[in-house]
């Protein structure tokens, strides 16, 4: 049962971190583009790649996988928000803007995860 509590704790911290980053980005820049969500998803994907390798290479105990990857990063990244914002861009701005945002976000996040894995493996070699 303690395993679930650790996931929940990581999720609570991840959700708060997402909220604070979103507020900070929105206060710093005023965009019609949902830049905060993009930044959160890309940085979360990068961190997911880093954590994957650190756990794979036993630099971090596997029990931390639940806390960091499932809990924290699961709550920090915002693909449900991303999906809603994509639909809103489609409805309120344009189909082209929505498609550009969707493609840009998914491509950036996959590349960030790959970069995190690559860089972390290089650093640990």
PDB file of C-alpha atoms in Angstrom:
ATOM      1  CA  UNK A   1       0.000   0.000   0.000  1.00  0.00           C
ATOM      2  CA  UNK A   2       2.934   2.367   0.630  1.00  0.00           C
ATOM      3  CA  UNK A   3       3.725   2.074  -3.105  1.00  0.00           C
ATOM      4  CA  UNK A   4       0.418   3.775  -3.974  1.00  0.00           C
ATOM      5  CA  UNK A   5       1.056   6.518  -1.428  1.00  0.00           C
ATOM      6  CA  UNK A   6       4.419   7.254  -3.074  1.00  0.00           C
ATOM      7  CA  UNK A   7       2.784   7.496  -6.511  1.00  0.00           C
ATOM      8  CA  UNK A   8       0.116   9.809  -5.092  1.00  0.00           C
ATOM      9  CA  UNK A   9       2.736  12.006  -3.420  1.00  0.00           C
ATOM     10  CA  UNK A  10       4.734  12.233  -6.639  1.00  0.00           C
ATOM     11  CA  UNK A  11       1.529  13.033  -8.525  1.00  0.00           C
ATOM     12  CA  UNK A  12       0.603  15.800  -6.111  1.00  0.00           C
ATOM     13  CA  UNK A  13       4.019  17.434  -6.464  1.00  0.00           C
ATOM     14  CA  UNK A  14       3.922  17.001 -10.263  1.00  0.00           C
ATOM     15  CA  UNK A  15       0.477  18.595 -10.508  1.00  0.00           C
ATOM     16  CA  UNK A  16       1.585  21.549  -8.397  1.00  0.00           C
ATOM     17  CA  UNK A  17       4.749  21.941 -10.474  1.00  0.00           C
ATOM     18  CA  UNK A  18       2.655  21.959 -13.666  1.00  0.00           C
ATOM     19  CA  UNK A  19       0.366  24.599 -12.184  1.00  0.00           C
ATOM     20  CA  UNK A  20       3.264  26.821 -11.078  1.00  0.00           C
ATOM     21  CA  UNK A  21       5.125  26.524 -14.386  1.00  0.00           C
ATOM     22  CA  UNK A  22       1.911  27.325 -16.257  1.00  0.00           C
ATOM     23  CA  UNK A  23       1.285  30.419 -14.139  1.00  0.00           C
ATOM     24  CA  UNK A  24       4.903  31.588 -14.455  1.00  0.00           C
ATOM     25  CA  UNK A  25       4.943  31.199 -18.248  1.00  0.00           C
ATOM     26  CA  UNK A  26       1.575  32.910 -18.696  1.00  0.00           C
ATOM     27  CA  UNK A  27       2.694  35.817 -16.519  1.00  0.00           C
ATOM     28  CA  UNK A  28       6.024  36.141 -18.338  1.00  0.00           C
ATOM     29  CA  UNK A  29       4.678  35.918 -21.901  1.00  0.00           C
ATOM     30  CA  UNK A  30       1.330  36.623 -23.462  1.00  0.00           C
ATOM     31  CA  UNK A  31       0.729  34.264 -26.372  1.00  0.00           C
ATOM     32  CA  UNK A  32      -2.428  33.076 -28.074  1.00  0.00           C
ATOM     33  CA  UNK A  33      -0.473  29.836 -28.543  1.00  0.00           C
ATOM     34  CA  UNK A  34      -0.573  27.510 -25.465  1.00  0.00           C
ATOM     35  CA  UNK A  35       3.193  27.834 -24.925  1.00  0.00           C
ATOM     36  CA  UNK A  36       3.058  26.787 -21.245  1.00  0.00           C
ATOM     37  CA  UNK A  37       1.589  23.400 -22.135  1.00  0.00           C
ATOM     38  CA  UNK A  38       4.168  22.897 -24.876  1.00  0.00           C
ATOM     39  CA  UNK A  39       7.020  23.772 -22.490  1.00  0.00           C
ATOM     40  CA  UNK A  40       5.644  21.449 -19.797  1.00  0.00           C
ATOM     41  CA  UNK A  41       5.200  18.531 -22.202  1.00  0.00           C
ATOM     42  CA  UNK A  42       8.641  18.918 -23.791  1.00  0.00           C
ATOM     43  CA  UNK A  43      10.480  19.322 -20.480  1.00  0.00           C
ATOM     44  CA  UNK A  44       8.488  16.444 -18.979  1.00  0.00           C
ATOM     45  CA  UNK A  45       9.384  14.243 -21.943  1.00  0.00           C
ATOM     46  CA  UNK A  46      13.051  15.170 -21.574  1.00  0.00           C
ATOM     47  CA  UNK A  47      12.928  14.288 -17.877  1.00  0.00           C
ATOM     48  CA  UNK A  48      11.152  11.021 -18.677  1.00  0.00           C
ATOM     49  CA  UNK A  49      14.033  10.053 -20.968  1.00  0.00           C
ATOM     50  CA  UNK A  50      16.603  10.959 -18.316  1.00  0.00           C
ATOM     51  CA  UNK A  51      14.778   9.017 -15.580  1.00  0.00           C
ATOM     52  CA  UNK A  52      14.391   6.016 -17.894  1.00  0.00           C
ATOM     53  CA  UNK A  53      18.146   5.740 -18.389  1.00  0.00           C
ATOM     54  CA  UNK A  54      19.026   6.455 -14.755  1.00  0.00           C
ATOM     55  CA  UNK A  55      16.696   3.698 -13.621  1.00  0.00           C
ATOM     56  CA  UNK A  56      17.844   1.405 -16.452  1.00  0.00           C
ATOM     57  CA  UNK A  57      21.459   1.941 -15.387  1.00  0.00           C
ATOM     58  CA  UNK A  58      20.578   1.495 -11.685  1.00  0.00           C
ATOM     59  CA  UNK A  59      21.645   5.021 -10.803  1.00  0.00           C
ATOM     60  CA  UNK A  60      18.225   5.384  -9.162  1.00  0.00           C
ATOM     61  CA  UNK A  61      16.472   2.609  -7.263  1.00  0.00           C
ATOM     62  CA  UNK A  62      13.609   1.104  -9.327  1.00  0.00           C
ATOM     63  CA  UNK A  63      11.080   1.992  -6.597  1.00  0.00           C
ATOM     64  CA  UNK A  64      11.643   5.619  -7.515  1.00  0.00           C
ATOM     65  CA  UNK A  65      10.226   4.863 -10.972  1.00  0.00           C
ATOM     66  CA  UNK A  66       6.733   4.950  -9.526  1.00  0.00           C
ATOM     67  CA  UNK A  67       7.308   8.206  -7.688  1.00  0.00           C
ATOM     68  CA  UNK A  68       9.189  10.064 -10.423  1.00  0.00           C
ATOM     69  CA  UNK A  69       7.870   8.653 -13.693  1.00  0.00           C
ATOM     70  CA  UNK A  70       4.334   7.523 -12.905  1.00  0.00           C
ATOM     71  CA  UNK A  71       3.535  10.026 -10.155  1.00  0.00           C
ATOM     72  CA  UNK A  72       5.482  13.233 -10.722  1.00  0.00           C
ATOM     73  CA  UNK A  73       5.960  13.204 -14.506  1.00  0.00           C
ATOM     74  CA  UNK A  74       2.565  11.610 -15.101  1.00  0.00           C
ATOM     75  CA  UNK A  75       0.914  14.521 -13.327  1.00  0.00           C
ATOM     76  CA  UNK A  76       3.356  17.142 -14.601  1.00  0.00           C
ATOM     77  CA  UNK A  77       2.895  16.474 -18.311  1.00  0.00           C
ATOM     78  CA  UNK A  78      -0.397  17.588 -19.696  1.00  0.00           C
ATOM     79  CA  UNK A  79      -1.479  15.650 -22.730  1.00  0.00           C
ATOM     80  CA  UNK A  80      -5.122  15.853 -21.728  1.00  0.00           C
ATOM     81  CA  UNK A  81      -4.744  19.629 -21.566  1.00  0.00           C
ATOM     82  CA  UNK A  82      -2.817  19.513 -24.828  1.00  0.00           C
ATOM     83  CA  UNK A  83      -5.706  17.674 -26.482  1.00  0.00           C
ATOM     84  CA  UNK A  84      -8.288  20.163 -25.260  1.00  0.00           C
ATOM     85  CA  UNK A  85      -6.168  23.152 -26.285  1.00  0.00           C
ATOM     86  CA  UNK A  86      -5.675  21.654 -29.748  1.00  0.00           C
ATOM     87  CA  UNK A  87      -9.440  21.363 -30.195  1.00  0.00           C
ATOM     88  CA  UNK A  88      -9.895  24.918 -28.897  1.00  0.00           C
ATOM     89  CA  UNK A  89      -7.296  26.217 -31.362  1.00  0.00           C
ATOM     90  CA  UNK A  90      -9.157  24.386 -34.130  1.00  0.00           C
ATOM     91  CA  UNK A  91     -12.474  25.923 -33.108  1.00  0.00           C
ATOM     92  CA  UNK A  92     -11.350  29.434 -32.142  1.00  0.00           C
ATOM     93  CA  UNK A  93      -8.287  30.158 -34.268  1.00  0.00           C
ATOM     94  CA  UNK A  94      -7.862  27.867 -37.269  1.00  0.00           C
ATOM     95  CA  UNK A  95      -7.393  24.273 -38.332  1.00  0.00           C
ATOM     96  CA  UNK A  96      -3.878  25.091 -39.564  1.00  0.00           C
ATOM     97  CA  UNK A  97      -2.865  26.517 -36.183  1.00  0.00           C
ATOM     98  CA  UNK A  98      -4.270  23.472 -34.377  1.00  0.00           C
ATOM     99  CA  UNK A  99      -2.478  21.060 -36.692  1.00  0.00           C
ATOM    100  CA  UNK A 100       0.808  22.970 -36.379  1.00  0.00           C
ATOM    101  CA  UNK A 101       0.491  22.939 -32.592  1.00  0.00           C
ATOM    102  CA  UNK A 102      -0.348  19.218 -32.469  1.00  0.00           C
ATOM    103  CA  UNK A 103       2.493  18.235 -34.794  1.00  0.00           C
ATOM    104  CA  UNK A 104       4.953  20.593 -33.122  1.00  0.00           C
ATOM    105  CA  UNK A 105       4.112  19.354 -29.646  1.00  0.00           C
ATOM    106  CA  UNK A 106       4.219  15.638 -30.401  1.00  0.00           C
ATOM    107  CA  UNK A 107       7.405  15.925 -32.454  1.00  0.00           C
ATOM    108  CA  UNK A 108       9.119  18.066 -29.802  1.00  0.00           C
ATOM    109  CA  UNK A 109       8.143  15.711 -26.975  1.00  0.00           C
ATOM    110  CA  UNK A 110       9.314  12.558 -28.755  1.00  0.00           C
ATOM    111  CA  UNK A 111      12.593  14.270 -29.667  1.00  0.00           C
ATOM    112  CA  UNK A 112      12.999  15.547 -26.080  1.00  0.00           C
ATOM    113  CA  UNK A 113      12.535  12.036 -24.666  1.00  0.00           C
ATOM    114  CA  UNK A 114      15.064  10.664 -27.187  1.00  0.00           C
ATOM    115  CA  UNK A 115      17.474  13.497 -26.319  1.00  0.00           C
ATOM    116  CA  UNK A 116      17.114  12.776 -22.606  1.00  0.00           C
ATOM    117  CA  UNK A 117      17.897   9.099 -23.180  1.00  0.00           C
ATOM    118  CA  UNK A 118      20.835   9.856 -25.482  1.00  0.00           C
ATOM    119  CA  UNK A 119      22.441  12.541 -23.297  1.00  0.00           C
ATOM    120  CA  UNK A 120      22.025  10.589 -20.089  1.00  0.00           C
ATOM    121  CA  UNK A 121      23.523   7.455 -21.632  1.00  0.00           C
ATOM    122  CA  UNK A 122      26.463   9.547 -22.891  1.00  0.00           C
ATOM    123  CA  UNK A 123      27.014  11.106 -19.474  1.00  0.00           C
ATOM    124  CA  UNK A 124      26.934   7.721 -17.752  1.00  0.00           C
ATOM    125  CA  UNK A 125      29.293   6.030 -20.203  1.00  0.00           C
TER     126      UNK A 125
END
